[in-house]
XYZ file of C-alpha atoms in Angstrom:
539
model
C -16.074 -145.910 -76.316
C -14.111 -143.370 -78.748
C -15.285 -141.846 -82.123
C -13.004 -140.442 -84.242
C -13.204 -137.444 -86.582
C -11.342 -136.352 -89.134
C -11.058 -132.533 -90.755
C -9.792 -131.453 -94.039
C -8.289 -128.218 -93.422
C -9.513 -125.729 -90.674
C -12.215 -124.775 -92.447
C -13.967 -127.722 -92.300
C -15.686 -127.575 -88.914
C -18.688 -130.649 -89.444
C -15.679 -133.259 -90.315
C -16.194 -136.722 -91.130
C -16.735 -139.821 -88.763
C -14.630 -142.690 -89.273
C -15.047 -144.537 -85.841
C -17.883 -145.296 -83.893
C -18.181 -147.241 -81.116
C -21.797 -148.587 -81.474
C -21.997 -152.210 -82.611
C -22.003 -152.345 -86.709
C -21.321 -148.655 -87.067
C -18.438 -147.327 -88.930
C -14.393 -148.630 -87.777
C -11.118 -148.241 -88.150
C -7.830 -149.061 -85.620
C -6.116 -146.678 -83.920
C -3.650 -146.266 -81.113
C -2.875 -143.551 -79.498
C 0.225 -142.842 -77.308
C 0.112 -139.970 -75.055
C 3.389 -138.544 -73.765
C 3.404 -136.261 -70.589
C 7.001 -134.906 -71.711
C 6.639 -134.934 -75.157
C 4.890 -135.031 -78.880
C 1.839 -136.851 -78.054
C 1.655 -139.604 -81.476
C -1.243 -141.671 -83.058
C -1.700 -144.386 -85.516
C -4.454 -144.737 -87.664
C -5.372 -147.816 -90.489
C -8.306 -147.569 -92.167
C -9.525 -149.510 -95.422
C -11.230 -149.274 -98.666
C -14.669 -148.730 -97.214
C -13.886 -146.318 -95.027
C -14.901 -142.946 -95.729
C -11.607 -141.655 -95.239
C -10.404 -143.645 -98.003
C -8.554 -141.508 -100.387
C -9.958 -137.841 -99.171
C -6.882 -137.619 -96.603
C -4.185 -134.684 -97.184
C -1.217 -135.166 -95.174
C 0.455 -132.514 -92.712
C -3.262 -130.561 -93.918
C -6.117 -133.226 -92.465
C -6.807 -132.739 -88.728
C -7.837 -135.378 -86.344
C -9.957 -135.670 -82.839
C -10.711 -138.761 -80.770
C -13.346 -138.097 -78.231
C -13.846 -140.474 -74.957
C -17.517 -140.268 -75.420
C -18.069 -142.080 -72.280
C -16.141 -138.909 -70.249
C -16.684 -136.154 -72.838
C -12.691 -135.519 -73.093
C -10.301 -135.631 -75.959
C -7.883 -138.242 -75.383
C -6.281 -136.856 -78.951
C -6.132 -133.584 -81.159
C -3.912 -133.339 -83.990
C -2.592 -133.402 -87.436
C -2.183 -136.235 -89.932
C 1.239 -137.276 -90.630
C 2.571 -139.179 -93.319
C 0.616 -142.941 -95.091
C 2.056 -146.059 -95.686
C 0.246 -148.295 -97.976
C -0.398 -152.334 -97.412
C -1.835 -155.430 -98.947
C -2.213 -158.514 -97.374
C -2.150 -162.367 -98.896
C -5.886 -161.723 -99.096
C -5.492 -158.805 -101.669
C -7.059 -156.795 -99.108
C -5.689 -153.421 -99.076
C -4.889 -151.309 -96.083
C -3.498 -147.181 -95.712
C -1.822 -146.639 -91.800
C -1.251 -143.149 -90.857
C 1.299 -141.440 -88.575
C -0.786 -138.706 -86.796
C 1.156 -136.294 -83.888
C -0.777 -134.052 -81.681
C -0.859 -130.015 -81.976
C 2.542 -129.222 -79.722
C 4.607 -130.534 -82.563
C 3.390 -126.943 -84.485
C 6.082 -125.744 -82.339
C 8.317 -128.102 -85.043
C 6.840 -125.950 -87.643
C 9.137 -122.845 -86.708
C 12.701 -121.792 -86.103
C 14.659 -119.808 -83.493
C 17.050 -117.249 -84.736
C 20.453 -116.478 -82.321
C 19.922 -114.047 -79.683
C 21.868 -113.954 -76.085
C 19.282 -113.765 -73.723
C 20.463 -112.197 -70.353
C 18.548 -110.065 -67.123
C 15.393 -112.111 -68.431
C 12.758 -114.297 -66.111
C 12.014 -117.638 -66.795
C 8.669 -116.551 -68.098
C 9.854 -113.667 -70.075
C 11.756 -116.105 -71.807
C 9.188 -118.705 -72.589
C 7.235 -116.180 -74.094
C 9.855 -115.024 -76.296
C 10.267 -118.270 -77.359
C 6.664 -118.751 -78.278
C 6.037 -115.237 -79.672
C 8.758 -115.983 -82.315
C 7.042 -119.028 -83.382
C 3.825 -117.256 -83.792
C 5.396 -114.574 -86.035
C 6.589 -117.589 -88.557
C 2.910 -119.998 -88.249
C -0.791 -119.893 -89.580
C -3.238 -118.438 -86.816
C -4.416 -122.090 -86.065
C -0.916 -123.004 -85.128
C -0.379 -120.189 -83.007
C -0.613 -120.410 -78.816
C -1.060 -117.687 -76.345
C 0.920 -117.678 -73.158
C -0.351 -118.945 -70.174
C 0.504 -119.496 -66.963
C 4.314 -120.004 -65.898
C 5.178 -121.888 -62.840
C 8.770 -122.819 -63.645
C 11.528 -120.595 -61.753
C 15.233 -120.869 -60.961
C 16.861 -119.412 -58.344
C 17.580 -115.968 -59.278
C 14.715 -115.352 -61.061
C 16.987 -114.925 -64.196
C 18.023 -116.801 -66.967
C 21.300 -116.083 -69.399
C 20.790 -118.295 -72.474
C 21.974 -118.600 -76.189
C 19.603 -119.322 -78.211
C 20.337 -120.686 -81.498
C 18.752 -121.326 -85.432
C 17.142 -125.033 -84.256
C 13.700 -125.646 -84.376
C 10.967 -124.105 -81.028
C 10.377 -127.173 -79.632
C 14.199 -128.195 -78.988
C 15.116 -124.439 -78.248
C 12.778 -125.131 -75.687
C 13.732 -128.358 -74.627
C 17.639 -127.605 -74.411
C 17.488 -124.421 -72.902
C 14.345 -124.463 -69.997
C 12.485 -128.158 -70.102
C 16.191 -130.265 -69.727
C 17.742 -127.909 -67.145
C 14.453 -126.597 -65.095
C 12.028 -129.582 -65.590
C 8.355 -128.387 -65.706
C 5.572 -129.394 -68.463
C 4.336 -127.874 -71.578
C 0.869 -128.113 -71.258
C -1.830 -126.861 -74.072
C -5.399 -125.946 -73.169
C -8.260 -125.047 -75.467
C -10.017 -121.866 -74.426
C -13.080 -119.626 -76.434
C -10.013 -117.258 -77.345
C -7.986 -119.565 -78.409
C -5.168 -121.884 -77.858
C -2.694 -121.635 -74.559
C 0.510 -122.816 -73.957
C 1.834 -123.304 -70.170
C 4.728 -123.970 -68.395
C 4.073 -125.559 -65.458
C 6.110 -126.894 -62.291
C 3.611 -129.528 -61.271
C 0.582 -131.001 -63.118
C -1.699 -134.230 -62.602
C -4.029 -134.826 -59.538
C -3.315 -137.417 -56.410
C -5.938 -140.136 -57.132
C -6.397 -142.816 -54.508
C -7.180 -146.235 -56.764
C -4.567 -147.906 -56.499
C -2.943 -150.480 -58.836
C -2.178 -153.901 -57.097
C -1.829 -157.386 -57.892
C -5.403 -159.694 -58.039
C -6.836 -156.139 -58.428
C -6.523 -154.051 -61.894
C -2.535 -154.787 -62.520
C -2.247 -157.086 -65.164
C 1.901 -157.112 -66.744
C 4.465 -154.634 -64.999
C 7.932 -153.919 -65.607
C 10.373 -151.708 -64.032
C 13.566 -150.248 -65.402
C 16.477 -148.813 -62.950
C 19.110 -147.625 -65.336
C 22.435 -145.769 -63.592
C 24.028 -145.146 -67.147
C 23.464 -141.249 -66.746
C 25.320 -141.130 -63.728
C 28.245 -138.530 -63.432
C 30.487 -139.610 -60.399
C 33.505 -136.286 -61.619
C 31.874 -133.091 -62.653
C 33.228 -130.300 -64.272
C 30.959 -127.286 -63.780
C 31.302 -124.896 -66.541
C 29.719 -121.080 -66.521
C 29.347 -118.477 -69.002
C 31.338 -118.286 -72.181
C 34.343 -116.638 -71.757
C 35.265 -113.609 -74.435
C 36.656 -115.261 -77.500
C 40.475 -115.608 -77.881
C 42.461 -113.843 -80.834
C 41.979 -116.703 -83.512
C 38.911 -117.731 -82.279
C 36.787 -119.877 -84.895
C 32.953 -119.139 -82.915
C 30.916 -119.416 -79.940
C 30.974 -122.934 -79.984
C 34.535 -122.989 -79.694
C 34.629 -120.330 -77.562
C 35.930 -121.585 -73.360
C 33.890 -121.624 -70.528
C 34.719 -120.344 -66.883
C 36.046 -123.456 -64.562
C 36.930 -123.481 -60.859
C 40.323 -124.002 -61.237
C 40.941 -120.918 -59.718
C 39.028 -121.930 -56.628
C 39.570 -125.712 -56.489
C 43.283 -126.016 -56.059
C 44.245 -125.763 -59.940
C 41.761 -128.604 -61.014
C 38.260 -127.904 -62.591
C 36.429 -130.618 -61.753
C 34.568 -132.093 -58.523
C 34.976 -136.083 -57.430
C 32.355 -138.092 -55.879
C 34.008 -140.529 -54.121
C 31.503 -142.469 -52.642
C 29.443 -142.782 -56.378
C 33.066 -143.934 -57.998
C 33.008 -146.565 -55.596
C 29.775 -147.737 -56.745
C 30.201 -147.047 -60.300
C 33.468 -146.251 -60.916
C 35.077 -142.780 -62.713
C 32.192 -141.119 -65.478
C 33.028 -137.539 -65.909
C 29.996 -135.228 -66.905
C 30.009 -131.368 -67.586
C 27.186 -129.441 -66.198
C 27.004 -126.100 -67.901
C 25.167 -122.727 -66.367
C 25.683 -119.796 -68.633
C 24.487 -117.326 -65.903
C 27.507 -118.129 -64.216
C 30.345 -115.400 -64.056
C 32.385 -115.788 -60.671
C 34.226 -119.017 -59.875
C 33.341 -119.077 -56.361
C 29.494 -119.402 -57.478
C 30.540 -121.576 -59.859
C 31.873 -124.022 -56.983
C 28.877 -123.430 -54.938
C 26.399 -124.881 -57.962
C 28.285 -127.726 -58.645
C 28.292 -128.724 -55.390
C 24.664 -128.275 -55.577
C 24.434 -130.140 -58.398
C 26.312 -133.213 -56.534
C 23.894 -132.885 -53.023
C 20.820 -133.274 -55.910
C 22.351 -135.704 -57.935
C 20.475 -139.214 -58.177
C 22.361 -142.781 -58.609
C 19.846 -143.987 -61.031
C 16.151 -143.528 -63.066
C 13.436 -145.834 -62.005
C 10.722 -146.308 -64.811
C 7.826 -148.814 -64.714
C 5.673 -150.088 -67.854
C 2.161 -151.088 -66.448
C -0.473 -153.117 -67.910
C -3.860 -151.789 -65.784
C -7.289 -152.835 -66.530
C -9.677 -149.624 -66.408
C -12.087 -150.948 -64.007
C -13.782 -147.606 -63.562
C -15.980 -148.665 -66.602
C -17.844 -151.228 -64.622
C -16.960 -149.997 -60.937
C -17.567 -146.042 -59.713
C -15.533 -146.169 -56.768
C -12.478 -147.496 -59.489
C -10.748 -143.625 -60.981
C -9.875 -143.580 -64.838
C -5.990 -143.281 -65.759
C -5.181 -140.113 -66.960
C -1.437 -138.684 -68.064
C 0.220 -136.821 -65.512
C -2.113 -138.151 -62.184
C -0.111 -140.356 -59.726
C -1.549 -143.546 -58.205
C -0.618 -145.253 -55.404
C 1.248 -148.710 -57.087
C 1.787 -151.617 -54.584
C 3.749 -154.775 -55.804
C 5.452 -156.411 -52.937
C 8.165 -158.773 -55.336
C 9.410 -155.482 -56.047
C 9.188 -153.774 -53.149
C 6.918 -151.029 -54.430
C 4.311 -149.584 -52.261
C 4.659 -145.530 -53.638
C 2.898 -143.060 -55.713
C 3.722 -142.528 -59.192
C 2.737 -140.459 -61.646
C 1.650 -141.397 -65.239
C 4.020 -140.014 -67.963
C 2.812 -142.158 -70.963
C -0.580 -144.096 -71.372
C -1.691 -145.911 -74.586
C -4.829 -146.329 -75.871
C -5.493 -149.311 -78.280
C -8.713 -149.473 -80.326
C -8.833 -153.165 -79.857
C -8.586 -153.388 -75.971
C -10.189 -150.183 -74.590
C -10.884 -151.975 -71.292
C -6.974 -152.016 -70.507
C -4.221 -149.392 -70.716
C -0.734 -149.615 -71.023
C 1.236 -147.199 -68.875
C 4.451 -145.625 -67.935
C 4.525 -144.525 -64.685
C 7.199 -141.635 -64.453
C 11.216 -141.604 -63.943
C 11.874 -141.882 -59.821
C 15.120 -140.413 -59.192
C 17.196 -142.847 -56.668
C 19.828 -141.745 -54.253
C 22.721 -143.645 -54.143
C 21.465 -145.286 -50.460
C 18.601 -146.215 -51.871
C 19.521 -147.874 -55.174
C 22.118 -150.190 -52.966
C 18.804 -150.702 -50.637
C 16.858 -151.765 -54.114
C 19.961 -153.590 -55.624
C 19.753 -155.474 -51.405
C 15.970 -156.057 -51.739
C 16.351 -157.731 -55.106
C 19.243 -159.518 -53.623
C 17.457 -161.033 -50.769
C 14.215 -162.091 -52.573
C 16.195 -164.358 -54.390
C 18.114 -165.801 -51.859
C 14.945 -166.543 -50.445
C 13.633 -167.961 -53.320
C 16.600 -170.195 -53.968
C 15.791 -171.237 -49.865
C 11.903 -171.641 -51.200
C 12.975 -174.084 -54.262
C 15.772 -175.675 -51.496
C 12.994 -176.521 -49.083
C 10.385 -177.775 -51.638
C 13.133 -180.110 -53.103
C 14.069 -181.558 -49.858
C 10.374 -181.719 -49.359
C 9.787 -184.133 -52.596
C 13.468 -185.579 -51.958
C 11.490 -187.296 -48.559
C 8.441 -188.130 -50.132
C 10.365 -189.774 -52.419
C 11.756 -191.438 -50.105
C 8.770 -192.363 -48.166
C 7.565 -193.716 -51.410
C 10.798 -195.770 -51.752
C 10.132 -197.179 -48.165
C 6.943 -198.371 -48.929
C 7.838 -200.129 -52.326
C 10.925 -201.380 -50.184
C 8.577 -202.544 -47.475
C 5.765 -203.935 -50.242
C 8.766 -206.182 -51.794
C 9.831 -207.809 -48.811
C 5.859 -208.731 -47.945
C 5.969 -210.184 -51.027
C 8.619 -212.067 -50.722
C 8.027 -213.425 -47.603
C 4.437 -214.663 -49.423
C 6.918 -216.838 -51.823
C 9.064 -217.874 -49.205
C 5.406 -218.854 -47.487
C 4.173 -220.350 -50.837
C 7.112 -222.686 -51.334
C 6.735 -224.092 -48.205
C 2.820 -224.461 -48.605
C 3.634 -226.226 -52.218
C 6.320 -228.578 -50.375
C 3.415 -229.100 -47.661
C 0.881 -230.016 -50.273
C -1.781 -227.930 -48.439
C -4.772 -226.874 -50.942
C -6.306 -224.565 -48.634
C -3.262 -222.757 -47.643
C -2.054 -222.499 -51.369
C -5.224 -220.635 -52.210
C -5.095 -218.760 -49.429
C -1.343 -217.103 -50.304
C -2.367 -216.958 -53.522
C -5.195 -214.658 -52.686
C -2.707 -212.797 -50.355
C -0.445 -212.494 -53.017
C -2.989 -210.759 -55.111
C -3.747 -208.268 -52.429
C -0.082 -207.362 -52.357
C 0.331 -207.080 -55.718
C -3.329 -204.474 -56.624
C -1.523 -202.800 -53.116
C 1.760 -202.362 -55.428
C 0.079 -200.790 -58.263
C -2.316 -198.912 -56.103
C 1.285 -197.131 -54.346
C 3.279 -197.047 -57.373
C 0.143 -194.856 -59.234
C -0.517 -192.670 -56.324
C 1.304 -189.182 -57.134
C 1.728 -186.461 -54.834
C -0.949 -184.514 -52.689
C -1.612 -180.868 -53.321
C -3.867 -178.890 -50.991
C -6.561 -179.753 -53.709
C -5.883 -182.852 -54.418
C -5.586 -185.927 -52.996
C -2.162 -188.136 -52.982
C 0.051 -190.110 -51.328
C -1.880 -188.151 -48.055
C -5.158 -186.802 -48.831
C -5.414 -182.941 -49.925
C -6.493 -182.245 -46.555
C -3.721 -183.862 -44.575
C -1.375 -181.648 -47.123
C -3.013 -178.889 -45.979
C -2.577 -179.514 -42.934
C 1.357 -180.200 -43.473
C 1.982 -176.986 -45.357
C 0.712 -175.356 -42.433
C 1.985 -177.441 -39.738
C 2.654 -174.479 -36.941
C -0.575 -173.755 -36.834
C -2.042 -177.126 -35.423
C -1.773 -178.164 -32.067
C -1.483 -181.642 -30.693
C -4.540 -184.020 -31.473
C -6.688 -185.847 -28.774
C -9.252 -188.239 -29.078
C -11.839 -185.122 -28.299
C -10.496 -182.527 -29.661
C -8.571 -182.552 -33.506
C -5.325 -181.413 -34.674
C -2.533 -182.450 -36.107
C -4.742 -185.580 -36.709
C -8.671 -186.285 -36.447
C -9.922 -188.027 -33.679
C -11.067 -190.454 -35.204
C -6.905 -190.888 -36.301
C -5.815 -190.268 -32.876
C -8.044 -193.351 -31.367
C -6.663 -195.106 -33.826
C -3.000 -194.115 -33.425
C -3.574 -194.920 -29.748
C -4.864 -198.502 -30.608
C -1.800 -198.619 -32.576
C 0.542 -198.056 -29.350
C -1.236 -200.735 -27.544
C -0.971 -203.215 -30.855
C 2.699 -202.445 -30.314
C 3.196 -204.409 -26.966
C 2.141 -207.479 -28.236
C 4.531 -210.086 -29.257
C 3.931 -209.943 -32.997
C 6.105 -213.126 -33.536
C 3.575 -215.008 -31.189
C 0.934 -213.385 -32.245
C 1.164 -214.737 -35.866
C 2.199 -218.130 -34.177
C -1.483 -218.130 -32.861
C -2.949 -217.063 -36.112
C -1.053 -219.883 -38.026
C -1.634 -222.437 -35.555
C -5.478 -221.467 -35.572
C -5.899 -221.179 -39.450
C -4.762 -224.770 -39.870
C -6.800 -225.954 -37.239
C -9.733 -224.495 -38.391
C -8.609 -225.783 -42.225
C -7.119 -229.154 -41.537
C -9.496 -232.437 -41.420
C -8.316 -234.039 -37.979
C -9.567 -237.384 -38.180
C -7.310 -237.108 -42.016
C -4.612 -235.693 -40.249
C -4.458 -238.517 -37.554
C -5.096 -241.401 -40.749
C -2.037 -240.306 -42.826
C 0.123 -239.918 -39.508
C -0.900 -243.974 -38.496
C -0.004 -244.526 -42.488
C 3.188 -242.825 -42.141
C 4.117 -244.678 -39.033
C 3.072 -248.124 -40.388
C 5.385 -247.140 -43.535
């Protein structure tokens, strides 16, 4: 499904193939971990017969894995560091760190500047312009397109000596969101900043479908419940040791002498966690007020993250969409209590399992109502799965029971077939000995017969046959059985139940009175009978 290509230096534009996915063509292992939000990162392992073996030049090598079954480059890059292995085999192995071409923007440093009157896109391309001046052509991007805004259309920023990529990170990515997002174009490489990326795709993921593992994080540990809005540095004070030292403007002087906010419904949930929240293009307190009271009305109670095991059932079924970072997908998972769309932020790609991804669907930001709804939810389900174990205990509990009643029931047959024995033995009645004894026998296979029988399932038969427990699992939705029409019981049962009720009325006690008396009539030799009574009376 992938090949992968190496490339010593940019110069070398043919590279070398060390993965193919044809059967008995050239391998190695890889696996590839894209990040929406970040440095993209691969591994690589190749062995001794690989053609890569030994010709690989890290920080200089280049790397490309191509879906060839969509055309597109799931990753473009540079080689990182090796680390070398042998296993108990003596086999010997070389893995490779790889990272994809944003971390170039590692390869450069800021210098300070105090950025002020400038747009959100006039400062991104500062940013990147600087980076250029300090990089080889092939590291260099172009600007492209800038979605990202604040407010006013302005930014006020220091920028200090760190490398690009965090000077971009601390100063626009962590306080305006957005995406850098590269693009390969005839002219060149872009670089854009961009609001909103990723399509809406309508497969969904869903259990018995393509979701195979999922996991879902809610962590409230960045929670501030009193903020303390600072604004611009303030000019430094005689004695003054640098800008880092240097104070901020508060709201003191707008906010009764104190310079912070309180939440009091969030400390209630999660107690006091104070928090600054800095905005350098601050200067008035009364503005300064206003945003941090913006920033509490936007504030979320917690991060919602889920790790997803999908299958990629678009390569056997068209109307299935691939995964691809930054598209959302609807994700339903009722135990949860998901039915939303999400978007991808991370995806892996393993060599050895190509038919399933591994995904990260992206941070949902929870209000405070709502993560006391999901804390509810979760709540609930298990009180109704502690009612669910409850029920199915007193369930076996009467089985049990019923099982216990029969045994119980079994032992007193049989010991009404002594108490019947003795008296045949006393009697000295051949044909009524072998008679109980044969009873006997019955009672006893009957024993051994209950005593092995486990419990029905709706497959399997039981104690009730697999359809009867069927039928009791679902109990409501049988109606009353008549000896036309099933329900609860066949027909067939219900003519017998209704023989049953008639068996009822009769006297049993005279009933086996009859039996007996018939038995040994049939049994007994008369004209012997009447012999050893005349002997016993002439006695």
């Amino acid at each position: 499904m992938y090949t992968v290509t190496i490339y010593n230096g940019i110069e070398d534009t043919e590279g070398t193939l060390i993965h193919s996915p044809y059967v008995d063509d050239i391998k190695c292992v890889f696996n590839i971990n894209q990040l929406l939000r970040s440095v993209s990162n691969m591994d690589l392992t190749i062995n001794m017969q690989s053609p890569a073996w030994g010709i690989i030049k890290p920080l200089k090598t280049l790397i490309k894995v191509v879906n060839i079954r969509t055309g597109k480059r799931e990753f473009d890059g540079r080689i990182l560091k090796k680390t070398e292995e042998m296993n108990s085999n003596g086999m010997h192995y070389v893995k490779y760190a790889c990272e994809s071409k944003l971390a170039y923007l590692n390869d450069s440093n800021q210098r300070y500047n105090v950025v002020q009157d400038t747009t959100v896109a006039g400062f991104f391309a500062q940013l990147i312009n600087k980076h250029n001046e300090q990089v080889e052509p092939y590291k260099q991007f172009k600007v492209g397109n800038v979605t990202v805004t604040n407010s006013t259309n302005n930014v006020y920023r220091y920028v200090g000596y760190s490398k690009t990529m965090n000077e971009l990170k601390e100063n626009l990515i962590d306080s305006l969101g957005g995406y850098l997002m590269l693009r390969e174009e005839a002219d060149g490489n872009y670089i854009d900043y961009l609001a909103e990326v990723g399509d809406q795709k309508n497969t969904p993921i869903r259990l018995r479908s393509n979701l195979k593992d999922m996991r879902r994080d809610i962590d409230p540990t960045q929670i501030i419940t009193r903020v303390i809005p600072l604004g611009k540095r303030l000019e430094a004070t005689e004695g003054g040791t640098g800008s880092v030292s240097q104070p901020r403007l508060t709201i003191e002087s707008v906010n009764s002498g104190i310079d912070y906010i309180d939440i009091p419904e969030l400390q209630e949930e999660f107690g006091i966690i104070t928090g600054e929240v800095i905005y350098d293009d601050v200067t008035t307190p009364d503005i300064l007020l206003l945003r941090g009271q913006q920033f509490i009305a936007s504030q979320k109670a917690a991060r919602v993250s889920y790790d997803i095991q999908a299958i990629n059932l678009d390569m056997i079924d068209p109307n299935f969409e691939e995964f691809e970072l930054g598209n959302y997908h609807p994700i339903e998972q009722p135990f949860f209590g998901i039915d939303e769309r999400l978007q991808i932020i991370e995806k892996k790609i393993a060599s050895n399992n190509p038919q399933s991804d591994s995904l990260t669907f992206g941070e949902k930001q929870l209000t405070l109502t709502q993560y006391q709804v999901q804390a509810n939810r979760q709540t609930k389900r298990v009180e109704n799965l502690e009612l669910e174990v409850t029920s199915q205990s007193e369930t076996l509990n009467n089985l049990q029971n019923s099982v216990n009643q029969v045994t119980q029931e079994v032992n007193n047959v049989t010991q009404e077939v002594n108490d019947v024995k003795g008296t045949v033995d006393e009697a000295d009645l051949p044909a009524l000995t072998d008679a109980v004894d044969s009873l006997n026998q019955a009672v006893e296979n009957l024993t051994t017969t209950v005593e092995g029988i486990n419990l029905a399932t709706q497959t399997e038969d039981g104690l009730m046959s697999s359809e009867d427990k069927t039928k009791l699992d679902g109990l409501e939705n049988y109606s009353n059985a008549t000896e036309t029409e099933s329900g609860l019981m066949s027909t067939t049962d219900k003519a017998k139940l209704n023989l049953i009720t008639v068996l009822n009325s009769v006297d049993l006690d005279d009933l086996r009175s009859k039996l007996a008396l018939i038995y040994v009539t049939q049994s007994i030799d008369l004209d012997q009978l009447e012999q050893r009574v005349s002997n016993l009376e002439g006695s």
